[in-house]
Tab-separated table of C-alpha atoms in Angstrom:
chain	number	residue	atom	x	y	z
A	16	MET	CA	47.947	99.455	82.400
A	17	LYS	CA	44.875	99.564	85.070
A	18	ARG	CA	45.326	102.957	85.494
A	19	ARG	CA	45.100	103.973	81.557
A	20	ILE	CA	42.265	102.075	80.680
A	21	LYS	CA	40.587	103.077	83.665
A	22	LEU	CA	41.805	107.083	82.613
A	23	LEU	CA	40.906	105.873	78.614
A	24	SER	CA	37.399	104.994	80.558
A	25	PHE	CA	37.377	108.554	81.814
A	26	TRP	CA	37.352	110.481	78.960
A	27	LEU	CA	35.086	108.680	76.731
A	28	LEU	CA	32.434	108.495	79.423
A	29	SER	CA	33.264	112.427	79.495
A	30	ALA	CA	33.027	112.859	76.084
A	31	ILE	CA	29.580	110.997	76.468
A	32	VAL	CA	28.216	113.802	78.786
A	33	ILE	CA	29.730	116.315	77.044
A	34	ASN	CA	28.245	115.401	73.593
A	35	ARG	CA	25.587	114.853	74.775
A	36	TYR	CA	25.410	118.244	76.649
A	37	GLU	CA	26.526	119.637	74.028
A	38	ASN	CA	23.359	118.559	71.732
A	39	ASP	CA	20.944	119.221	74.942
A	40	TYR	CA	21.521	122.767	75.040
A	41	LYS	CA	20.476	123.231	71.885
A	42	PHE	CA	16.727	122.324	72.547
A	43	ARG	CA	16.587	122.559	76.354
A	44	PRO	CA	16.226	126.069	77.448
A	45	ARG	CA	17.731	125.515	81.262
A	46	SER	CA	20.331	123.425	79.885
A	47	PHE	CA	21.324	126.092	77.468
A	48	GLU	CA	21.098	129.203	80.209
A	49	ARG	CA	23.143	126.211	82.104
A	50	HIS	CA	25.825	125.786	79.475
A	51	MET	CA	26.016	129.210	78.932
A	52	GLU	CA	26.780	130.627	82.325
A	53	ILE	CA	29.768	127.590	82.445
A	54	GLU	CA	30.931	128.482	79.406
A	55	LYS	CA	30.694	131.958	78.339
A	56	ASN	CA	33.750	133.175	79.258
A	57	ARG	CA	36.071	130.932	77.650
A	58	LEU	CA	34.288	131.348	74.196
A	59	THR	CA	34.870	134.294	71.710
A	60	LEU	CA	32.378	136.889	71.140
A	61	ALA	CA	31.990	134.959	67.365
A	62	GLU	CA	31.037	131.946	69.339
A	63	ILE	CA	29.039	133.113	71.737
A	64	GLU	CA	26.798	134.322	68.633
A	65	LYS	CA	26.614	131.204	66.900
A	66	ARG	CA	25.869	129.682	70.067
A	67	TYR	CA	22.499	131.976	70.679
A	68	TYR	CA	22.260	131.514	66.702
A	69	ASP	CA	22.087	127.844	67.393
A	70	PHE	CA	19.473	128.083	69.772
A	71	PHE	CA	16.692	130.252	68.041
A	72	ASP	CA	17.741	128.248	65.668
A	73	ASN	CA	17.228	124.960	66.424
A	74	TYR	CA	14.503	125.042	68.354
A	75	LYS	CA	11.261	123.323	67.854
A	76	VAL	CA	7.911	124.655	68.239
A	77	LYS	CA	5.169	123.450	70.604
A	78	TYR	CA	1.778	123.461	68.586
A	79	ASN	CA	-1.048	122.723	69.683
A	80	PHE	CA	-1.728	119.833	66.897
A	81	SER	CA	0.633	118.421	64.335
A	82	LYS	CA	-2.734	118.103	62.372
A	83	GLY	CA	-1.800	119.746	58.975
A	84	LEU	CA	1.357	120.425	60.269
A	85	ALA	CA	4.092	120.131	56.719
A	86	SER	CA	6.153	117.765	55.532
A	87	SER	CA	8.955	116.743	53.436
A	88	LYS	CA	6.804	116.161	50.533
A	89	ASP	CA	5.400	119.894	51.448
A	90	VAL	CA	8.488	121.071	51.472
A	91	GLU	CA	8.909	118.736	48.071
A	92	LYS	CA	6.598	120.074	45.960
A	93	LEU	CA	7.603	123.938	46.608
A	94	ASN	CA	10.839	123.253	44.901
A	95	GLU	CA	8.273	121.961	42.829
A	96	LEU	CA	6.549	125.152	41.933
A	97	ALA	CA	9.682	127.007	41.754
A	98	ALA	CA	11.376	125.379	39.559
A	99	SER	CA	8.495	125.435	36.746
A	100	LYS	CA	9.252	128.860	37.206
A	101	GLN	CA	8.618	130.674	33.291
A	102	GLU	CA	8.638	134.002	32.016
A	103	CYS	CA	6.715	135.509	30.674
A	104	ASP	CA	6.930	137.253	27.089
A	105	PHE	CA	4.482	138.961	26.183
A	106	GLN	CA	4.562	142.623	24.357
A	107	PHE	CA	1.961	145.269	24.699
A	108	ILE	CA	2.297	147.907	21.384
A	109	GLY	CA	-0.719	149.958	21.829
A	110	SER	CA	-1.741	153.604	24.299
A	111	ASN	CA	-4.069	153.576	27.050
A	112	ASP	CA	-6.368	154.025	24.977
A	113	GLN	CA	-6.109	151.182	22.877
A	114	LEU	CA	-5.615	149.037	26.072
A	115	VAL	CA	-8.983	150.609	27.927
A	116	ALA	CA	-10.578	149.831	24.958
A	117	GLN	CA	-9.586	146.040	24.690
A	118	ILE	CA	-10.428	145.216	27.661
A	119	ILE	CA	-14.058	147.088	26.746
A	120	ASP	CA	-14.427	145.016	23.854
A	121	ASN	CA	-13.138	141.703	25.753
A	122	THR	CA	-16.290	142.172	28.328
A	123	ASN	CA	-18.577	142.546	25.773
A	124	LYS	CA	-17.600	139.309	24.087
A	125	TYR	CA	-17.851	137.885	27.935
A	126	ILE	CA	-21.548	139.337	27.978
A	127	GLU	CA	-22.920	137.549	24.808
A	128	LYS	CA	-21.373	134.414	25.762
A	129	HIS	CA	-23.068	134.691	29.018
A	130	PRO	CA	-26.375	136.936	28.995
A	131	SER	CA	-27.976	138.691	31.733
A	132	SER	CA	-30.281	141.071	33.268
A	133	ASN	CA	-27.593	141.487	36.436
A	134	TYR	CA	-24.035	142.562	35.234
A	135	ILE	CA	-23.615	144.989	33.229
A	136	ASN	CA	-20.139	146.134	30.771
A	137	ALA	CA	-18.353	148.137	34.078
A	138	LEU	CA	-16.172	150.108	32.089
A	139	ASP	CA	-18.663	151.115	28.512
A	140	SER	CA	-19.992	154.776	29.772
A	141	ASP	CA	-20.721	155.107	26.343
A	142	ASP	CA	-23.177	152.584	26.253
A	143	VAL	CA	-24.712	152.577	30.010
A	144	ASP	CA	-27.903	153.832	31.613
A	145	LEU	CA	-27.307	156.984	33.224
A	146	ALA	CA	-27.811	155.761	36.819
A	147	TYR	CA	-24.172	153.647	36.260
A	148	ARG	CA	-23.034	156.035	33.983
A	149	ALA	CA	-21.008	158.023	37.144
A	150	VAL	CA	-19.514	154.642	38.240
A	151	VAL	CA	-18.798	153.791	34.984
A	152	LEU	CA	-16.706	156.896	35.166
A	153	ASN	CA	-14.982	156.274	37.567
A	154	LEU	CA	-14.022	152.756	37.087
A	155	LYS	CA	-12.816	154.172	33.520
A	156	SER	CA	-11.159	156.721	34.909
A	157	THR	CA	-8.932	154.746	38.003
A	158	LEU	CA	-8.472	151.875	34.925
A	159	ARG	CA	-6.563	154.543	33.287
A	160	ASP	CA	-4.444	155.840	36.431
A	161	GLU	CA	-3.295	152.249	36.440
A	162	ILE	CA	-2.608	150.884	32.781
A	163	ALA	CA	-0.956	154.507	33.204
A	164	LEU	CA	1.862	153.220	35.830
A	165	ILE	CA	2.187	149.670	34.696
A	166	GLN	CA	2.973	151.477	30.893
A	167	GLY	CA	5.483	152.963	32.894
A	168	ASN	CA	7.225	150.358	34.216
A	169	GLN	CA	6.579	152.503	38.463
A	170	LEU	CA	5.123	149.674	40.029
A	171	SER	CA	7.120	146.854	41.882
A	172	SER	CA	6.462	144.045	40.040
A	173	ASN	CA	7.149	143.081	35.622
A	174	ASN	CA	4.701	145.325	34.429
A	175	ASN	CA	4.920	143.771	31.259
A	176	GLU	CA	3.413	140.679	32.953
A	177	ASP	CA	0.779	143.361	34.307
A	178	LEU	CA	0.269	144.451	30.617
A	179	CYS	CA	-0.036	140.797	29.345
A	180	LYS	CA	-2.862	139.961	32.862
A	181	LEU	CA	-5.197	143.221	31.176
A	182	SER	CA	-4.635	142.680	28.002
A	183	ASP	CA	-7.788	139.487	28.688
A	184	LEU	CA	-9.384	141.198	31.596
A	185	VAL	CA	-12.865	141.111	31.967
A	186	VAL	CA	-14.866	144.006	34.063
A	187	LEU	CA	-18.799	143.426	34.770
A	188	LEU	CA	-20.502	145.749	37.370
A	189	TYR	CA	-23.324	144.090	39.335
A	190	THR	CA	-26.374	146.272	39.541
A	191	LYS	CA	-29.014	143.870	41.292
A	192	PRO	CA	-29.432	143.084	45.271
A	193	ILE	CA	-26.849	140.201	45.871
A	194	ASP	CA	-26.747	137.200	49.119
A	195	ASN	CA	-24.070	138.155	50.492
A	196	ASP	CA	-20.889	140.497	51.987
A	197	LEU	CA	-19.002	140.421	48.598
A	198	TYR	CA	-17.820	144.426	47.477
A	199	GLY	CA	-16.126	142.619	44.975
A	200	ASP	CA	-14.035	139.700	43.288
A	201	TYR	CA	-11.398	138.200	41.002
A	202	VAL	CA	-12.424	134.540	38.846
A	203	ASN	CA	-9.110	134.403	37.621
A	204	LYS	CA	-10.705	131.304	35.188
A	205	ASP	CA	-11.747	134.000	33.105
A	206	ASN	CA	-9.886	136.968	34.653
A	207	LYS	CA	-12.815	137.867	35.751
A	208	ILE	CA	-13.155	141.003	37.691
A	209	THR	CA	-16.807	142.130	39.235
A	210	ILE	CA	-18.011	145.319	41.212
A	211	TYR	CA	-20.829	144.174	43.528
A	212	LEU	CA	-22.495	147.623	42.593
A	213	ASP	CA	-25.599	147.120	46.311
A	214	ASN	CA	-23.388	146.051	48.019
A	215	VAL	CA	-20.735	149.383	47.723
A	216	THR	CA	-23.856	152.022	47.836
A	217	ASN	CA	-24.290	150.316	51.130
A	218	ILE	CA	-21.016	150.905	52.357
A	219	ASN	CA	-21.149	153.055	54.953
A	220	TYR	CA	-17.703	154.299	55.635
A	221	SER	CA	-17.566	157.828	57.038
A	222	SER	CA	-14.220	158.847	55.935
A	223	ILE	CA	-13.849	157.820	53.269
A	224	ASP	CA	-16.091	159.275	50.253
A	225	PHE	CA	-18.032	157.109	47.952
A	226	TYR	CA	-16.086	156.787	44.364
A	227	THR	CA	-12.840	156.344	46.446
A	228	GLN	CA	-14.177	152.621	48.189
A	229	VAL	CA	-15.315	152.130	43.995
A	230	SER	CA	-11.532	152.562	42.791
A	231	GLU	CA	-10.071	150.728	46.195
A	232	ILE	CA	-12.503	147.654	45.734
A	233	PHE	CA	-11.369	147.741	41.550
A	234	LEU	CA	-7.129	148.071	42.455
A	235	HIS	CA	-8.155	145.586	45.110
A	236	GLU	CA	-9.202	142.959	42.117
A	237	ILE	CA	-6.678	144.459	39.733
A	238	ASN	CA	-3.713	143.052	42.542
A	239	HIS	CA	-6.069	139.654	42.022
A	240	ALA	CA	-5.631	139.597	38.880
A	241	ARG	CA	-1.747	140.657	39.014
A	242	GLN	CA	-0.822	137.836	41.558
A	243	HIS	CA	-2.199	135.065	39.540
A	244	ILE	CA	0.778	133.861	36.491
A	245	CYS	CA	-0.320	134.877	33.174
A	246	LYS	CA	-1.786	133.274	30.781
A	247	ASP	CA	2.092	133.129	28.365
A	248	ARG	CA	2.896	131.154	32.154
A	249	GLU	CA	-0.031	128.935	31.768
A	250	GLU	CA	0.658	127.291	28.881
A	251	LYS	CA	3.895	127.131	29.492
A	252	GLU	CA	2.771	124.663	32.457
A	253	GLU	CA	4.149	126.560	35.249
A	254	LEU	CA	2.447	125.448	39.000
A	255	ALA	CA	0.313	127.715	40.440
A	256	PHE	CA	2.023	129.426	43.625
A	257	ASN	CA	-1.633	131.702	44.444
A	258	LYS	CA	-2.290	127.830	46.978
A	259	TYR	CA	0.402	128.558	49.793
A	260	ILE	CA	-0.524	131.964	50.905
A	261	THR	CA	-4.103	132.447	50.875
A	262	SER	CA	-4.191	134.317	53.792
A	263	ILE	CA	-1.417	136.586	52.367
A	264	VAL	CA	-2.727	136.900	48.742
A	265	GLU	CA	-6.108	138.463	50.349
A	266	SER	CA	-3.936	141.447	52.933
A	267	SER	CA	-1.131	141.839	49.835
A	268	ALA	CA	-4.414	143.020	47.250
A	269	GLU	CA	-5.250	145.672	50.035
A	270	SER	CA	-2.085	146.566	51.718
A	271	ALA	CA	-0.781	147.078	48.286
A	272	ILE	CA	-3.561	150.106	47.552
A	273	TYR	CA	-2.105	152.102	49.974
A	274	ASN	CA	2.187	151.140	50.387
A	275	GLU	CA	2.926	150.356	47.320
A	276	ASN	CA	5.656	152.301	45.939
A	277	ASN	CA	3.850	154.602	42.969
A	278	SER	CA	0.217	153.365	43.362
A	279	ILE	CA	-2.669	155.691	43.023
A	280	TYR	CA	-3.370	156.237	46.766
A	281	TYR	CA	0.163	155.428	47.590
A	282	SER	CA	0.031	156.561	51.365
A	283	ASP	CA	-2.681	158.772	51.612
A	284	MET	CA	-4.234	156.492	54.745
A	285	LEU	CA	-7.379	156.589	53.126
A	286	GLY	CA	-7.129	152.728	53.866
A	287	ASN	CA	-10.823	151.349	55.432
A	288	GLU	CA	-8.427	149.214	58.249
A	289	ASN	CA	-11.039	146.834	58.614
A	290	ILE	CA	-11.027	145.455	55.134
A	291	TYR	CA	-8.726	142.124	56.146
A	292	PHE	CA	-7.903	143.587	59.232
A	293	LEU	CA	-6.586	140.219	60.344
A	294	GLU	CA	-5.013	139.244	57.422
A	295	ARG	CA	-2.785	142.452	57.333
A	296	CYS	CA	-2.264	142.271	61.011
A	297	PHE	CA	-0.318	139.129	59.874
A	298	GLU	CA	1.237	140.480	57.157
A	299	ASP	CA	2.988	143.333	59.401
A	300	GLU	CA	3.817	140.131	62.106
A	301	LEU	CA	5.708	138.065	58.668
A	302	GLN	CA	7.652	141.088	58.159
A	303	LEU	CA	9.650	140.638	61.489
A	304	LEU	CA	11.969	138.034	59.690
A	305	THR	CA	12.782	141.386	57.761
A	306	LEU	CA	13.414	143.702	60.646
A	307	THR	CA	17.784	144.432	59.640
A	308	ASP	CA	17.203	143.314	56.322
A	309	GLU	CA	18.141	146.926	55.133
A	310	ASP	CA	18.605	146.395	51.746
A	311	THR	CA	14.777	145.227	51.139
A	312	ASN	CA	11.678	146.638	51.410
A	313	LEU	CA	8.439	146.691	50.922
A	314	ASN	CA	7.792	147.312	47.497
A	315	ASP	CA	10.439	144.101	47.537
A	316	TYR	CA	8.482	141.880	49.133
A	317	TYR	CA	5.300	142.727	46.463
A	318	ALA	CA	7.370	142.449	43.142
A	319	SER	CA	7.214	138.430	45.011
A	320	ILE	CA	3.659	138.166	44.882
A	321	PHE	CA	2.486	140.593	41.802
A	322	ASP	CA	5.491	138.299	39.505
A	323	SER	CA	4.321	135.356	41.512
A	324	ASP	CA	7.897	134.158	42.233
A	325	ILE	CA	8.251	131.775	44.254
A	326	ASP	CA	11.718	131.902	45.123
A	327	ALA	CA	12.159	135.923	45.874
A	328	PHE	CA	9.147	135.686	48.777
A	329	LEU	CA	10.489	133.755	50.809
A	330	ASP	CA	13.599	134.773	50.185
A	331	TYR	CA	12.874	138.358	50.683
A	332	PHE	CA	11.991	136.695	54.436
A	333	ASN	CA	15.361	134.916	54.647
A	334	ILE	CA	14.196	131.004	54.069
A	335	LYS	CA	16.580	130.064	52.716
A	336	THR	CA	16.907	125.895	53.943
A	337	GLU	CA	14.699	123.122	53.993
A	338	LYS	CA	14.152	122.960	57.418
A	339	ASP	CA	13.257	126.743	57.371
A	340	LYS	CA	10.454	126.406	54.507
A	341	LYS	CA	8.876	123.462	56.508
A	342	ALA	CA	8.584	126.274	59.528
A	343	PHE	CA	7.264	128.721	56.884
A	344	LEU	CA	5.046	126.564	55.652
A	345	ASN	CA	3.694	125.814	59.319
A	346	ILE	CA	3.234	129.137	59.788
A	347	LEU	CA	1.405	130.180	56.226
A	348	ARG	CA	-1.339	127.091	57.179
A	349	GLU	CA	-1.847	126.782	60.800
A	350	LYS	CA	-2.837	131.573	60.486
A	351	ASP	CA	-5.440	130.116	57.620
A	352	ALA	CA	-6.567	127.462	59.202
A	353	ALA	CA	-7.607	130.305	62.457
A	354	LEU	CA	-8.594	132.393	60.101
A	355	LEU	CA	-10.962	129.324	58.179
A	356	ARG	CA	-8.999	129.477	55.370
A	357	ASN	CA	-8.264	125.610	55.581
A	358	ASN	CA	-9.874	122.888	56.806
A	359	ILE	CA	-7.083	122.331	59.426
A	360	ALA	CA	-9.217	123.148	62.551
A	361	LYS	CA	-12.588	121.629	61.652
A	362	ASN	CA	-10.757	118.194	60.851
A	363	ILE	CA	-9.720	118.753	64.399
A	364	ALA	CA	-12.742	119.474	65.806
A	365	PHE	CA	-14.866	117.325	63.706
A	366	ASN	CA	-17.125	120.650	62.912
A	367	ASP	CA	-17.693	121.986	59.923
A	368	GLU	CA	-19.606	125.194	61.288
A	369	LEU	CA	-16.862	126.340	63.421
A	370	THR	CA	-16.449	130.153	64.407
A	371	LEU	CA	-13.298	131.993	63.629
A	372	LYS	CA	-12.743	132.287	67.814
A	373	GLU	CA	-13.374	128.673	67.929
A	374	ALA	CA	-10.735	128.563	64.574
A	375	SER	CA	-7.915	130.708	66.779
A	376	ASP	CA	-8.662	128.858	70.493
A	377	ILE	CA	-8.026	125.590	68.324
A	378	ILE	CA	-5.111	126.281	66.185
A	379	GLY	CA	-3.303	128.927	69.454
A	380	TYR	CA	-0.657	130.649	68.444
A	381	GLY	CA	2.894	128.364	67.481
A	382	TYR	CA	2.580	129.726	64.363
A	383	LYS	CA	2.847	133.469	66.423
A	384	VAL	CA	5.747	131.633	68.702
A	385	GLU	CA	7.371	130.953	64.789
A	386	ILE	CA	7.762	133.930	63.934
A	387	MET	CA	10.012	135.082	66.795
A	388	ARG	CA	12.226	132.450	66.666
A	389	LEU	CA	12.597	133.066	62.968
A	390	ALA	CA	12.629	136.921	63.839
A	391	LEU	CA	14.915	136.807	66.562
A	392	ARG	CA	17.672	134.211	64.990
A	393	ASN	CA	18.154	136.920	62.005
A	394	VAL	CA	18.577	139.334	64.654
A	395	ILE	CA	21.367	137.484	66.066
A	396	ALA	CA	22.290	136.450	61.802
A	397	THR	CA	22.539	140.182	60.636
A	398	ASN	CA	24.425	140.968	64.185
A	399	MET	CA	26.825	138.291	63.825
A	400	GLU	CA	27.876	139.805	60.098
A	401	ARG	CA	27.729	143.162	61.205
A	402	GLU	CA	31.588	144.297	61.969
A	403	GLU	CA	30.108	147.326	63.878
A	404	LYS	CA	28.178	145.473	66.242
A	405	PHE	CA	24.398	146.546	67.134
A	406	ASN	CA	24.480	148.126	70.731
A	407	SER	CA	22.419	147.233	73.408
A	408	LEU	CA	19.323	149.296	73.586
A	409	GLU	CA	19.306	148.828	69.230
A	410	LEU	CA	19.298	145.203	70.602
A	411	SER	CA	16.279	146.354	73.134
A	412	ILE	CA	14.361	148.195	70.014
A	413	TYR	CA	14.163	145.044	68.062
A	414	GLY	CA	13.673	142.207	70.426
A	415	SER	CA	10.691	144.594	71.788
A	416	LEU	CA	8.979	145.075	68.375
A	417	ILE	CA	9.259	141.465	68.004
A	418	PHE	CA	6.986	140.495	71.109
A	419	ASN	CA	4.871	143.113	71.107
A	420	MET	CA	3.966	142.999	67.700
A	421	ALA	CA	4.059	138.665	67.514
A	422	CYS	CA	2.123	139.225	71.308
A	423	GLN	CA	-0.824	141.215	69.969
A	424	GLY	CA	-4.258	139.884	70.488
A	425	THR	CA	-3.351	136.486	72.597
A	426	VAL	CA	-3.674	138.101	75.847
A	427	THR	CA	-7.614	139.019	76.561
A	428	GLU	CA	-8.764	141.711	78.615
A	429	SER	CA	-9.957	139.663	81.019
A	430	GLY	CA	-7.002	137.900	81.584
A	431	LYS	CA	-7.351	134.612	79.806
A	432	GLN	CA	-4.069	133.146	78.321
A	433	ASP	CA	-3.243	129.897	76.385
A	434	GLU	CA	-0.197	129.557	78.618
A	435	ARG	CA	1.935	127.244	76.459
A	436	PHE	CA	1.934	130.117	73.989
A	437	ILE	CA	3.074	132.215	77.117
A	438	GLU	CA	5.927	129.485	78.422
A	439	GLN	CA	7.998	129.996	74.892
A	440	VAL	CA	7.275	133.409	75.164
A	441	ASN	CA	8.985	133.571	78.234
A	442	ILE	CA	11.825	131.272	77.105
A	443	PHE	CA	12.454	133.080	74.074
A	444	ARG	CA	12.634	136.532	76.309
A	445	LYS	CA	14.368	135.523	78.603
A	446	ILE	CA	17.480	133.931	76.421
A	447	TYR	CA	17.150	137.140	74.317
A	448	GLU	CA	17.723	139.068	77.443
A	449	SER	CA	20.503	136.981	77.544
A	450	TYR	CA	21.864	136.807	74.286
A	451	ILE	CA	22.209	141.187	74.792
A	452	SER	CA	23.564	140.550	78.586
A	453	ASP	CA	26.372	138.388	76.748
A	454	THR	CA	27.630	140.077	73.662
A	455	CYS	CA	26.942	143.426	75.183
A	456	ASP	CA	29.187	143.240	78.151
A	457	ILE	CA	26.180	144.496	80.218
A	458	SER	CA	24.156	142.937	83.304
A	459	LYS	CA	21.100	140.231	82.510
A	460	GLU	CA	19.508	142.868	84.491
A	461	LEU	CA	20.336	146.326	82.574
A	462	ALA	CA	19.177	143.980	79.397
A	463	ALA	CA	16.067	142.793	81.376
A	464	ASP	CA	15.152	146.422	82.343
A	465	GLU	CA	15.417	148.429	78.533
A	466	MET	CA	13.635	145.691	77.590
A	467	GLU	CA	11.142	146.256	79.772
A	468	LEU	CA	11.288	150.188	79.393
A	469	LEU	CA	10.269	149.400	75.612
A	470	VAL	CA	7.400	147.514	76.658
A	471	ASP	CA	5.819	150.214	79.097
A	472	SER	CA	6.711	153.168	75.903
A	473	ASP	CA	3.180	154.881	74.788
A	474	PRO	CA	1.847	153.744	71.894
A	475	ASP	CA	2.513	156.305	69.879
A	476	GLU	CA	6.000	156.402	71.339
A	477	TYR	CA	5.965	153.211	70.718
A	478	TYR	CA	5.629	152.753	66.724
A	479	SER	CA	8.321	156.459	66.711
A	480	ILE	CA	10.726	154.370	68.010
A	481	LYS	CA	11.028	152.114	64.359
A	482	GLU	CA	12.112	155.289	62.992
A	483	THR	CA	15.684	155.002	65.073
A	484	VAL	CA	15.857	151.391	63.899
A	485	GLY	CA	15.427	152.665	60.070
A	486	ILE	CA	12.681	149.903	59.884
A	487	ASN	CA	9.376	152.424	58.918
A	488	ASN	CA	10.027	150.909	54.941
A	489	LYS	CA	8.938	147.189	56.322
A	490	PHE	CA	5.442	148.049	58.014
A	491	SER	CA	2.158	149.302	57.131
A	492	GLN	CA	2.309	152.585	55.621
A	493	ASP	CA	-1.717	153.180	56.940
A	494	VAL	CA	-1.367	154.941	60.916
A	495	SER	CA	-5.238	154.349	61.240
A	496	PHE	CA	-4.120	150.625	60.975
A	497	LEU	CA	-1.225	150.976	62.642
A	498	ASN	CA	-3.488	152.527	65.474
A	499	GLN	CA	-5.961	149.470	65.503
A	500	ASN	CA	-3.239	146.794	65.090
A	501	ASN	CA	-2.205	147.736	68.584
A	502	ASP	CA	-3.273	146.368	71.290
A	503	THR	CA	-1.795	148.918	73.189
A	504	SER	CA	1.278	146.217	74.429
A	505	HIS	CA	-1.472	144.577	76.239
A	506	SER	CA	-1.036	141.334	75.498
A	507	TYR	CA	3.074	141.652	75.908
A	508	LYS	CA	2.223	143.217	79.187
A	509	GLN	CA	0.018	140.766	80.464
A	510	ILE	CA	2.595	137.685	79.741
A	511	VAL	CA	5.488	140.159	80.739
A	512	LYS	CA	3.942	140.239	84.376
A	513	THR	CA	3.568	136.464	84.807
A	514	LYS	CA	7.251	135.499	84.355
A	515	THR	CA	6.719	131.834	84.046
A	516	LEU	CA	8.944	130.009	82.977
A	517	LYS	CA	7.748	125.771	82.698
A	518	ARG	CA	10.666	123.461	81.627
C-alpha cells in the first residue's frame, strides 16, 4: 500500500513538473531550447513545427513602457468598427467631362460660401488668371486621367464608392504664401483638397519636373479622399477607420501613386523618397507579415485601405485572433508614438515638445520585435500547411529578409544599441535557426551559416534575393526608395556581431 502511495505521489509530482515544463518552454527561450533538444527525436515533423509555431505565437514582447499599449477594450472597439461596415449604393451616371464639371461647380459654390482672396478654383481653366492657367490645366488633366481609371474599374478599390467621394469633392488652389511646409491637404469634413501653390513652387527636386510634382501632390490628396468612407456610408452610421492607422494613412496615400496597379505613375520610379519616408519604411516592414502569402499582393492591401474595410485590412496581414489584434494595435500605436502622431511618448515624458529622435528613444523598438515575431510565426504557419516543405535556403531567405528589414535603422553608425531590442532579436535569430535545423535535418551550424551568408550579401544582391522566393509584389516599386530604405544591413550585422543572449 505504501509502495502504491509512493508511486502515485511520484507520478503526480512528475505530471506537475512536466506540465510546468511544457508551459514554461513556450515562454522562456532557454527552457524551450532545452526542451527541444530533449524531445525532438521522439516528435514527428508536424509536432516539431507546432512547437516552434507556439513559441513565436506565445512570446510576450518586451516593450519599454506599458503605457499606451492596447487593452481588451481596444480590441472590442476595433471589432465594433469592423461590425459597423456598410456598403455604398451610389451610382454615378455621367461622363468624365460631366464629373469634372460637377467638381468645378462644387468648388465654385464652396468659394461663394467662403469668400477669400487666398484661393481660387483649382480646376476652372475658363476663369483663371494667366499666371495660374498652366497649373490649373495640369490639375484638370490629372483629374481626368484619375477619373478615367476609376470609371474603367482599373484601380484596386470599390470604384463606385470612389466616384461617390469625387461627386461632391472641392479642389482649391491656395495662391498666397503660408507659414507651414504643407504642399497639399485634405479635409474630410468638407471633402476638400487644397494645393498650396507657393510651397509647391519652392520644391526643388531635380529628378522630378514641376508639373509632375503638382500631379503627384494632387493624387496623394485624392488618395486621402478615397481612404475615407463616403457620405452614403456615413449616413448609415459607419464608424471611422482612419484614426487607427495614421502612419499608414500617409504612407499608403503616397506609395499608391507608384505601386497601386494601373495608377497613373505605376512603376515609373518617379516618387520622391523624402515624402513620408519613415512612414513608408514602416509600411514596407508591415509587409513582412505577408511574405509567404502567395494569393495576395499590394493591390489587396490598397483595396482594404481605400475601401475602409478593417476586416480585409486585418486579414491581409494575417491578423486573426483577439491576441493578434491586440499585438497589431500595439505595432500601429507604438510606431505612431515614435513619429509623434499620438501623445503616448509625450505623456510618458511629461513633455509636449519632444523631437522625433527623443520620441523614438522613449518608445524603443518593441513594435519591430512584434513585427518579427508575427512574421516568423507566419512563415512557420505557411510551411506547416505545405505538402512540399520550404528547403533550408528558402527558410533562410525569409528569415534574412525579416531580420534585415525589421532591424533597419535600429543601430547607429557610432554603434549605439538598444539592449532590450538586441536581446530579443538574438533570441529570435537563435530559435529560428534551430527551427531550420530541426525541420530541414541540417546542423545548427549550417543553418546559422546560411543565415549569416545572406546577411553579408551586397545590397543590390540582397534585394534581388526576393525574386528567388517570388515576393517582389509585396514591396515598394520605387527603386530609389528601396535603396534609401536599405542601411546595407548595417543594423542587423551589428546585432549579429554582439551575439549576446541575456536570459
